Coordinates of C-alpha atoms and ligand atoms in Angstrom, one line a residue:
X9 CA 0.0 0.0 0.0
X10 CA 2.7 2.4 1.0
X11 CA 4.5 1.9 -2.3
X12 CA 1.7 3.7 -4.0
X13 CA 2.5 6.8 -2.2
X14 CA 4.8 8.8 -4.5
X15 CA 7.5 10.9 -3.0
X16 CA 8.3 14.3 -4.4
X17 CA 10.8 14.6 -7.3
X18 CA 14.4 14.4 -6.4
X19 CA 15.1 17.6 -4.6
X20 CA 17.4 20.2 -5.9
X21 CA 20.1 20.7 -3.3
X22 CA 22.3 23.7 -3.2
X23 CA 25.7 23.1 -1.8
X24 CA 27.1 25.9 0.1
X25 CA 30.3 26.6 1.9
X26 CA 30.8 25.9 5.5
X27 CA 33.3 26.7 8.1
X28 CA 36.0 24.2 8.9
X29 CA 37.1 23.7 12.5
X30 CA 40.5 22.6 11.3
X31 CA 41.1 23.4 7.7
X32 CA 44.8 22.8 8.2
X33 CA 44.3 19.0 8.6
X34 CA 43.4 17.5 5.3
X35 CA 42.7 14.1 6.9
X36 CA 39.7 15.5 8.8
X37 CA 36.6 14.9 6.9
X38 CA 33.4 16.7 7.6
X39 CA 30.2 15.0 8.4
X40 CA 27.4 17.2 7.1
X41 CA 24.4 18.1 8.9
X42 CA 21.5 18.8 6.7
X43 CA 19.0 21.3 7.7
X44 CA 15.5 20.1 7.3
X45 CA 12.4 21.6 8.2
X46 CA 8.8 20.6 8.8
X47 CA 7.1 23.3 10.7
X48 CA 7.4 26.9 9.6
X49 CA 6.9 28.1 13.2
X50 CA 9.8 26.1 14.5
X51 CA 13.0 27.8 15.6
X52 CA 16.4 26.7 16.6
X53 CA 18.0 27.0 19.9
X54 CA 21.7 27.8 19.1
X55 CA 22.8 26.5 22.4
X56 CA 21.4 23.2 21.6
X57 CA 23.7 22.5 18.7
X58 CA 26.4 20.1 19.5
X59 CA 29.8 21.8 19.2
X60 CA 30.9 19.1 16.7
X61 CA 27.9 19.4 14.5
X62 CA 28.2 20.7 11.1
X63 CA 25.4 22.2 9.1
X64 CA 25.4 22.4 5.4
X65 CA 22.7 24.3 3.6
X66 CA 20.5 22.2 1.5
X67 CA 17.6 23.1 -0.6
X68 CA 15.3 20.4 0.8
X69 CA 11.6 20.9 0.5
X70 CA 11.1 23.3 3.4
X71 CA 13.9 25.6 4.1
X72 CA 14.9 28.5 1.9
X73 CA 18.6 28.9 1.0
X74 CA 18.5 32.4 2.4
X75 CA 17.4 31.1 5.7
X76 CA 19.9 28.3 5.6
X77 CA 22.6 30.8 4.9
X78 CA 22.2 32.2 8.4
X79 CA 23.0 28.9 10.0
X80 CA 26.6 28.0 10.6
X81 CA 28.1 25.8 13.2
X82 CA 31.6 24.3 13.6
X83 CA 32.5 21.2 11.7
X84 CA 32.1 17.8 12.9
X85 CA 35.6 16.3 12.9
X86 CA 35.0 12.9 11.6
X87 CA 37.1 10.4 9.6
X88 CA 34.7 8.3 7.8
X89 CA 36.3 5.0 8.1
X90 CA 36.5 2.6 10.9
X91 CA 40.2 3.2 11.3
X92 CA 39.8 6.5 12.8
X93 CA 36.2 6.9 13.7
X94 CA 35.9 9.9 16.0
X95 CA 32.3 10.7 15.9
X96 CA 29.5 9.1 14.1
X97 CA 26.0 10.1 13.5
X98 CA 23.5 10.9 16.0
X99 CA 19.9 10.9 15.5
X100 CA 18.1 14.0 14.2
X101 CA 17.5 16.4 16.9
X102 CA 14.5 18.6 16.7
X103 CA 14.4 21.9 18.4
X104 CA 10.9 23.2 19.1
X105 CA 10.4 26.9 19.4
X106 CA 10.9 27.1 23.1
X107 CA 11.6 30.6 24.3
X108 CA 13.7 31.6 21.4
X109 CA 13.0 34.6 19.3
X110 CA 11.1 33.4 16.3
X111 CA 13.1 32.8 13.2
X112 CA 11.8 32.7 9.6
X113 CA 12.7 29.1 9.4
X114 CA 12.2 26.0 11.3
X115 CA 14.8 23.3 11.4
X116 CA 15.4 19.7 12.0
X117 CA 19.0 19.2 13.2
X118 CA 20.9 16.2 12.4
X119 CA 23.6 16.1 14.9
X120 CA 26.7 14.1 15.3
X121 CA 28.1 12.2 18.1
X122 CA 29.6 8.8 18.5
X123 CA 32.9 8.7 20.1
X124 CA 33.7 5.0 20.3
X125 CA 35.3 5.8 23.7
X126 CA 31.8 6.2 25.1
X127 CA 31.3 2.5 25.1
X128 CA 34.7 1.9 26.6
X129 CA 33.9 4.1 29.6
X130 CA 36.9 6.3 29.0
X131 CA 35.5 9.3 30.8
X132 CA 33.4 10.0 27.8
X133 CA 31.4 13.0 28.7
X134 CA 27.7 12.6 28.1
X135 CA 26.7 14.4 25.1
X136 CA 24.0 16.9 25.7
X137 CA 22.4 16.5 22.3
X138 CA 18.9 15.2 22.3
X139 CA 17.5 12.8 19.8
X140 CA 15.0 13.5 17.4
X141 CA 12.6 14.5 15.0
X142 CA 10.3 16.8 13.4
X143 CA 6.7 16.0 12.6
X144 CA 5.0 16.7 9.4
X145 CA 2.2 18.4 11.3
X146 CA 2.9 21.4 13.4
X147 CA 3.8 21.2 17.0
X148 CA 2.0 23.5 19.4
X149 CA 3.8 26.8 19.8
X150 CA 4.0 26.2 23.4
X151 CA 6.1 23.1 23.1
X152 CA 9.3 24.1 24.7
X153 CA 12.8 23.1 24.8
X154 CA 14.7 20.3 23.3
X155 CA 13.4 17.0 24.1
X156 CA 13.9 13.4 23.7
X157 CA 11.6 11.4 21.5
X158 CA 8.6 13.3 20.4
X159 CA 5.7 11.0 19.9
X160 CA 3.1 12.2 17.6
X161 CA -0.6 12.1 18.2
X162 CA -0.9 9.0 16.1
X163 CA 2.1 7.5 17.8
X164 CA 0.9 7.6 21.4
X165 CA 2.2 4.8 23.5
X166 CA 0.2 1.7 24.2
X167 CA 0.1 1.6 27.9
X168 CA -1.5 -0.8 30.3
X169 CA -3.7 1.7 32.2
X170 CA -5.6 -0.9 34.0
X171 CA -3.7 -0.5 37.2
X172 CA -3.1 3.2 37.2
X173 CA -4.1 5.2 40.3
X174 CA -4.6 2.3 42.7
X175 CA -1.3 0.7 41.9
X176 CA 0.5 4.0 42.3
X177 CA -1.1 4.6 45.6
X178 CA -0.3 1.1 47.0
X179 CA 3.2 1.0 45.6
X180 CA 5.8 -0.1 48.2
X181 CA 8.4 2.4 49.1
X182 CA 11.8 1.8 47.5
X183 CA 14.5 0.6 49.8
X184 CA 17.4 2.9 50.1
X185 CA 20.4 0.7 50.6
X186 CA 23.2 2.8 49.1
X187 CA 23.6 4.6 45.9
X188 CA 25.5 1.7 44.2
X189 CA 22.7 -0.7 45.0
X190 CA 19.8 -0.8 42.7
X191 CA 16.4 -2.0 43.8
X192 CA 14.5 -3.4 40.8
X193 CA 11.3 -5.3 40.0
X194 CA 11.0 -7.9 37.2
X195 CA 8.4 -7.3 34.6
X196 CA 5.0 -8.4 36.0
X197 CA 6.5 -9.4 39.4
X198 CA 6.2 -6.1 41.1
X199 CA 5.8 -7.4 44.6
X200 CA 9.3 -8.9 45.0
X201 CA 12.2 -6.5 44.9
X202 CA 15.6 -7.7 43.7
X203 CA 18.9 -6.0 44.2
X204 CA 21.9 -5.3 42.0
X205 CA 25.3 -3.7 42.7
X206 CA 26.8 -1.2 40.2
X207 CA 30.0 -2.4 38.5
X208 CA 30.8 0.3 35.9
X209 CA 29.5 2.5 33.2
X210 CA 29.4 0.8 29.8
X211 CA 27.9 3.3 27.4
X212 CA 26.3 6.6 27.0
X213 CA 23.9 7.9 24.4
X214 CA 22.0 11.1 24.0
X215 CA 19.2 9.9 26.1
X216 CA 20.7 7.6 28.6
X217 CA 23.7 6.4 30.4
X218 CA 24.1 2.6 30.6
X219 CA 25.8 0.8 33.5
X220 CA 26.7 -2.8 34.2
X221 CA 25.2 -4.2 37.4
X222 CA 25.6 -7.6 39.1
X223 CA 23.0 -9.3 41.1
X224 CA 23.5 -9.2 44.8
X225 CA 21.9 -12.5 45.6
X226 CA 23.0 -14.2 42.3
X227 CA 19.9 -16.4 42.3
X228 CA 18.7 -16.0 38.7
X229 CA 21.5 -16.9 36.4
X230 CA 20.1 -14.8 33.6
X231 CA 20.0 -11.8 35.9
X232 CA 23.5 -12.1 37.3
X233 CA 24.8 -9.3 35.1
X234 CA 22.5 -6.8 33.6
X235 CA 22.7 -3.6 31.7
X236 CA 20.9 -0.7 33.4
X237 CA 19.8 2.1 31.1
X238 CA 19.3 5.2 33.1
X239 CA 17.3 7.8 31.3
X240 CA 18.8 11.3 31.0
X241 CA 16.0 13.7 31.5
X242 CA 16.1 16.9 29.5
X243 CA 17.9 19.6 31.4
X244 CA 14.9 21.7 31.5
X245 CA 13.1 19.1 33.6
X246 CA 15.8 18.3 36.0
X247 CA 15.6 19.4 39.6
X248 CA 12.8 21.3 41.0
X249 CA 13.5 24.6 39.2
X250 CA 10.8 24.4 36.7
X251 CA 7.3 25.6 37.1
X252 CA 4.8 22.9 36.2
X253 CA 2.1 25.4 35.7
X254 CA 3.9 26.7 32.6
X255 CA 2.6 25.1 29.5
X256 CA 6.0 24.7 27.9
X257 CA 7.1 22.4 30.6
X258 CA 3.9 20.5 30.7
X259 CA 4.2 19.9 27.0
X260 CA 7.8 18.8 27.3
X261 CA 6.9 16.5 30.1
X262 CA 4.1 14.8 28.4
X263 CA 6.1 14.2 25.2
X264 CA 8.9 12.7 27.3
X265 CA 6.4 10.6 29.2
X266 CA 4.8 9.4 26.0
X267 CA 8.1 8.6 24.4
X268 CA 9.4 6.7 27.4
X269 CA 6.2 4.8 27.9
X270 CA 6.2 3.8 24.3
X271 CA 9.8 2.5 24.5
X272 CA 9.0 0.6 27.6
X273 CA 5.7 -0.9 26.4
X274 CA 7.2 -2.1 23.1
X275 CA 10.3 -3.6 24.9
X276 CA 8.1 -5.3 27.4
X277 CA 6.2 -7.0 24.7
X278 CA 9.2 -8.3 22.7
X279 CA 10.8 -11.6 23.1
X280 CA 13.4 -12.7 20.6
X281 CA 17.0 -14.0 21.1
X282 CA 18.4 -11.2 18.9
X283 CA 16.5 -8.4 20.6
X284 CA 17.6 -6.8 23.8
X285 CA 15.4 -7.9 26.7
X286 CA 13.7 -5.7 29.3
X287 CA 13.9 -7.7 32.5
X288 CA 12.6 -5.1 34.9
X289 CA 12.5 -1.6 36.1
X290 CA 13.5 0.3 39.3
X291 CA 10.0 1.5 39.8
X292 CA 6.9 -0.4 38.6
X293 CA 5.0 2.8 38.0
X294 CA 7.0 3.3 34.8
X295 CA 5.5 0.1 33.4
X296 CA 2.1 0.2 35.0
X297 CA 0.9 3.7 34.9
X298 CA -0.5 5.5 31.9
X299 CA 1.1 8.6 33.1
X300 CA 4.1 7.5 35.1
X301 CA 6.1 10.7 35.2
X302 CA 3.2 12.8 36.3
X303 CA 2.2 10.2 38.9
X304 CA 5.7 9.9 40.2
X305 CA 6.4 13.6 40.2
X306 CA 3.4 14.4 42.3
X307 CA 4.8 12.0 44.9
X308 CA 8.5 12.8 44.7
X309 CA 8.7 16.5 44.0
X310 CA 10.8 16.2 40.8
X311 CA 11.4 13.5 38.3
X312 CA 12.5 10.2 39.9
X313 CA 15.2 8.2 38.1
X314 CA 14.1 5.7 35.5
X315 CA 16.4 2.7 35.3
X316 CA 15.6 0.0 32.7
X317 CA 17.1 -3.3 33.7
X318 CA 18.1 -5.1 30.5
X319 CA 20.0 -8.0 29.1
X320 CA 23.7 -7.3 29.2
X321 CA 25.8 -7.6 26.0
X322 CA 29.5 -7.9 27.1
X323 CA 30.8 -7.1 23.6
X324 CA 29.5 -3.6 23.5
X325 CA 28.2 -2.1 20.3
X326 CA 29.2 -3.1 16.8
X327 CA 30.5 0.3 15.8
X328 CA 33.1 0.3 18.6
X329 CA 34.0 -3.3 18.0
X330 CA 34.5 -2.7 14.3
X331 CA 36.6 0.4 15.0
X332 CA 38.7 -1.6 17.4
X333 CA 39.7 -4.0 14.6
X334 CA 39.8 -1.3 11.9
X335 CA 36.7 -2.7 10.4
X336 CA 38.4 -5.9 9.5
X337 CA 35.6 -8.3 10.2
X338 CA 35.8 -11.6 8.4
X339 CA 33.0 -12.4 5.9
X340 CA 31.6 -15.4 7.9
X341 CA 31.2 -13.1 10.9
X342 CA 29.6 -10.3 8.9
X343 CA 27.2 -12.9 7.4
X344 CA 26.4 -14.3 10.9
X345 CA 25.8 -10.8 12.4
X346 CA 23.7 -9.6 9.5
X347 CA 21.7 -12.8 9.4
X348 CA 20.8 -12.4 13.1
X349 CA 20.0 -8.7 12.6
X350 CA 17.7 -9.8 9.7
X351 CA 15.9 -12.2 12.1
X352 CA 15.5 -9.4 14.7
X353 CA 14.0 -6.9 12.2
X354 CA 11.8 -9.6 10.6
X355 CA 10.5 -10.4 14.1
X356 CA 9.8 -6.7 14.8
X357 CA 8.1 -6.1 11.5
X358 CA 6.0 -9.3 12.0
X359 CA 5.1 -7.9 15.4
X360 CA 4.1 -4.6 13.7
X361 CA 6.9 -2.6 15.2
X362 CA 9.3 -0.5 13.3
X363 CA 12.7 0.4 14.8
X364 CA 13.6 3.6 13.0
X365 CA 17.1 3.8 14.4
X366 CA 18.9 0.8 13.0
X367 CA 22.6 1.5 13.0
X368 CA 25.9 0.0 14.0
X369 CA 25.8 1.6 17.4
X370 CA 22.5 -0.1 18.2
X371 CA 23.7 -3.6 17.4
X372 CA 25.1 -5.1 20.6
X373 CA 27.5 -8.0 20.7
X374 CA 26.8 -10.7 23.4
X375 CA 30.5 -11.2 23.8
X376 CA 33.7 -9.4 22.8
X377 CA 34.6 -9.8 19.1
X378 CA 37.6 -12.1 19.8
X379 CA 35.4 -14.4 21.9
X380 CA 32.9 -14.6 19.1
X381 CA 35.6 -15.4 16.6
X382 CA 36.9 -18.1 19.0
X383 CA 33.5 -19.6 19.1
X384 CA 33.6 -20.6 15.5
X385 CA 34.8 -24.1 16.3
X386 CA 32.8 -24.5 19.5
X387 CA 29.6 -26.5 19.8
X388 CA 28.0 -23.3 21.1
X389 CA 28.6 -21.6 17.7
X390 CA 25.1 -22.3 16.3
X391 CA 23.3 -22.5 19.6
X392 CA 23.7 -19.0 20.9
X393 CA 23.0 -15.7 19.4
X394 CA 25.9 -13.3 18.8
X395 CA 23.9 -10.0 18.7
X396 CA 21.0 -8.2 20.3
X397 CA 19.4 -5.2 18.7
X398 CA 19.0 -2.3 21.1
X399 CA 17.7 1.2 21.6
X400 CA 14.0 1.3 20.9
X401 CA 13.7 5.0 21.7
X402 CA 12.4 5.8 18.2
X403 CA 10.3 2.6 17.6
X404 CA 6.7 2.7 16.8
X405 CA 3.8 0.3 16.6
X406 CA 2.1 0.4 13.2
X407 CA -1.1 -0.8 11.7
X408 CA -1.0 -2.8 8.4
X409 CA -0.4 -0.3 5.6
X410 CA 0.2 2.6 7.9
X411 CA 2.6 5.3 6.8
X412 CA 4.6 7.3 9.3
X413 CA 5.3 11.0 9.3
X414 CA 7.8 11.5 12.1
X415 CA 11.1 12.5 10.6
X416 CA 13.5 10.7 12.7
X417 CA 16.6 8.6 12.6
X418 CA 20.3 9.0 12.4
X419 CA 21.9 11.0 9.7
X420 CA 23.9 8.4 7.7
X421 CA 21.2 5.8 8.0
X422 CA 18.1 7.8 7.2
X423 CA 16.2 6.9 4.0
X424 CA 15.6 9.4 1.2
X425 CA 11.8 9.5 1.8
X426 CA 12.3 10.4 5.5
X427 CA 14.8 13.0 4.5
X428 CA 12.4 14.5 2.1
X429 CA 9.6 14.6 4.6
X430 CA 7.0 12.5 2.8
X431 CA 4.9 9.9 4.6
X432 CA 6.9 6.7 4.6
X433 CA 6.6 3.0 5.2
X434 CA 8.7 2.5 8.3
X435 CA 9.5 -1.1 7.3
X436 CA 11.2 0.1 4.1
X437 CA 13.1 2.8 6.0
X438 CA 14.3 0.0 8.3
X439 CA 15.5 -2.1 5.3
X440 CA 17.3 0.9 3.9
X441 CA 19.2 1.2 7.2
X442 CA 20.0 -2.5 6.9
X443 CA 21.5 -1.8 3.5
X444 CA 23.6 1.0 5.1
X445 CA 24.8 -1.3 7.8
X446 CA 25.7 -4.2 5.5
X447 CA 27.5 -1.8 3.2
X448 CA 29.4 -0.4 6.2
X449 CA 30.5 -3.8 7.3
X450 CA 31.6 -4.8 3.8
X451 CA 33.3 -1.6 2.7
X452 CA 34.5 -0.3 6.1
X453 CA 32.9 3.0 5.4
X454 CA 29.4 4.2 5.3
X455 CA 27.8 4.5 1.8
X456 CA 27.1 8.2 1.9
X457 CA 30.4 9.3 3.4
X458 CA 32.5 11.4 1.0
X459 CA 34.0 8.9 -1.4
X460 CA 37.6 7.7 -0.8
X461 CA 40.0 10.2 -2.5
X462 CA 37.1 12.7 -2.7
X463 CA 37.7 16.1 -4.2
X464 CA 37.2 19.1 -2.0
X465 CA 33.9 19.6 -3.7
X466 CA 32.8 16.1 -3.0
X467 CA 33.9 16.2 0.6
X468 CA 31.9 19.4 1.1
X469 CA 28.8 17.9 -0.3
X470 CA 26.3 17.0 2.4
X471 CA 25.5 13.5 3.3
X472 CA 21.9 14.3 2.8
X473 CA 22.7 15.4 -0.7
X474 CA 24.2 12.0 -1.5
X475 CA 21.4 10.1 0.1
X476 CA 18.7 12.1 -1.8
X477 CA 20.6 11.2 -5.0
X478 CA 21.2 7.5 -4.1
X479 CA 24.8 8.4 -4.7
X480 CA 26.8 5.4 -3.5
X481 CA 29.0 2.8 -5.1
X482 CA 31.2 -0.1 -4.4
X483 CA 35.0 0.4 -3.9
X484 CA 36.6 -2.6 -2.2
X485 CA 33.9 -4.9 -3.6
X486 CA 33.7 -3.3 -7.1
X487 CA 35.2 -6.2 -8.9
X488 CA 34.4 -9.0 -6.5
X489 CA 31.2 -11.1 -6.4
X490 CA 29.4 -11.7 -3.2
X491 CA 25.8 -12.7 -2.4
X492 CA 25.9 -9.9 0.1
X493 CA 26.0 -7.3 -2.6
X494 CA 22.6 -8.0 -3.9
X495 CA 21.1 -7.1 -0.5
X496 CA 22.8 -3.7 -0.5
X497 CA 21.9 -3.1 -4.1
X498 CA 18.2 -3.9 -3.4
X499 CA 17.9 -2.0 -0.2
X500 CA 19.8 1.2 -1.0
X501 CA 17.3 1.6 -3.8
X502 CA 14.2 3.6 -4.5
X503 CA 11.3 2.7 -2.2
X504 CA 9.2 1.4 -5.0
X505 CA 11.9 -1.2 -5.8
X506 CA 13.3 -1.7 -2.3
X507 CA 13.4 -5.1 -0.7
X508 CA 11.2 -5.7 2.4
X509 CA 12.6 -7.7 5.2
X510 CA 11.3 -11.0 3.8
X511 CA 13.3 -10.5 0.6
X512 CA 16.4 -10.0 2.7
X513 CA 15.5 -13.0 4.7
X514 CA 15.1 -15.1 1.5
X515 CA 18.4 -13.9 0.0
X516 CA 21.1 -16.5 -0.3
X517 CA 23.5 -14.6 1.9
X518 CA 21.1 -14.6 4.9
X519 CA 19.4 -17.9 4.3
X520 CA 22.7 -19.8 4.2
X521 CA 23.4 -18.6 7.8
X522 CA 19.9 -18.7 9.2
X523 CA 19.1 -22.2 8.2
X524 CA 22.0 -23.4 10.5
X525 CA 20.9 -21.5 13.6
X526 CA 19.8 -23.6 16.5
X527 CA 18.5 -20.9 18.8
Ligands
ATP23 N1 22.2 -4.0 27.0 C1 23.4 -3.4 26.8 N2 24.5 -4.1 27.0 C2 25.8 -3.5 26.8 N3 25.9 -2.3 26.4 C3 24.8 -1.5 26.2 C4 23.5 -2.1 26.4 N4 22.6 -1.1 26.1 C5 23.3 0.0 25.7 N5 24.6 -0.3 25.8 C6 25.7 0.7 25.4 O1 25.2 2.0 25.7 C7 25.2 2.8 24.5 C8 24.0 3.7 24.6 O2 22.8 2.9 24.7 P1 21.5 3.3 23.9 O3 21.8 3.4 22.4 O4 20.4 2.4 24.3 O5 21.2 4.8 24.5 P2 20.5 6.0 23.9 O6 20.7 7.1 24.9 O7 19.1 5.7 23.5 O8 21.4 6.2 22.6 P3 21.1 7.1 21.3 O9 21.7 8.4 21.5 O10 21.7 6.3 20.2 O11 19.6 7.2 21.2 C9 25.1 1.7 23.4 O12 25.5 2.2 22.1 C10 26.0 0.6 23.9 O13 27.4 1.0 23.7

């Protein structure tokens, strides 16, 4: 059904000059931040722009070049190969009007982040950027500040509201047994608290900091080590400084609440070996209430922490793992990882969930890469999954045939139709991102990076520009055959011809691996 929806013609994109943070170093390549726009009333908060973000003016459907001329930020210093990855893309961040003076344009920022050090806990400072998106329909003028995920009206979370007020009233007080001890409750077992001890920080994203915890009593083998994803609340909502009678805060709070509830409710409903598991939560209200933040705030005077207790992936994320070995991952392992990823996405799509943020950073390895490689000759090889797909902060439940409008995702992985702001089939945008991932693993660079040996002009061209023109090609694999190539060629393609997840699943490359799995 969605294929019948025609996108606009390929946009004309004007390339303009930008400022370089270090013009003296020819090795530094710029990642480009396209300026997109959806709501003419939207303005940008200059303080919200990540210092490493780069904006390049593009003539995409909604922003005039004159407006875009006014926007300049420092370069993102990125080397677009795994050898020297410094930052990689961050999801699009949308800045609602907030209290800023109104500007003639509205914007959707695609910001950069991704320092592989973040996953190695090398004092990576949490990035203050926020994820997200713009909507095709206008946001209320009162919607303030930069916020996490912005659910749309049509994307409201599916929450179990059956318990609501009573549950909240009768909830047991949390035990306070030291700041390194986490009290948590398993999903649907909210009467029995369990305890974990903090070990270390294992990752940080725009919306959360992730820690490794070990179980205090060690009774449940599966729960011995867990990842605890602690939600970072938007600065504006931290502490008790804000005035909850002000509509801009109320709006921000309800968007945050809706987004968080959606992520939790989807995660709670999923059960697949290749998808990260939500074991529990530090406070049952987050899973039980239809309005957890408001309920908890009224009791706590301020936002209480939200700690999601999840399955732990000791190998960290695939981007960092690939960077650690300069992207040199053997073909059998690429095939294995990609086949598992295909199973995960197939499961999601069959469960009517779209992920919308598929990328190397969100593919977690169950064990460190050398351990996985060592498992090749072990009996466990086919019996255990190697990856888990994580970060459901932008996911959405869809109805059959439903098109989405929220413009969200991460710069290098975003499909042309999302970029152009037309209603899109989220399943096809997910398979586009799968094509980007597989290309990245094969070529050790992302498909819409400036080409190797790029001219200055090519380097300056925005990623969005290349995406909108389907401008990618093979380099390492130009003269070599592989069954993997057909997947990339059929996913980094126009939506009318693009493969769905079942096509990928049926491809020789994936089928060969999947038919051997015993998990
Ligand atoms: N279950 C886990 N096991 C091990 N590491 C994890 C786990 N979950 C997350 N991490 C690490 O923490 C990082 C951030 O997690 P996640 O992507 O869920 O956070 P986020 O704030 O939603 O990020 P983003 O800014 O991409 O939206 C991951 O890239 C990964 O390195």
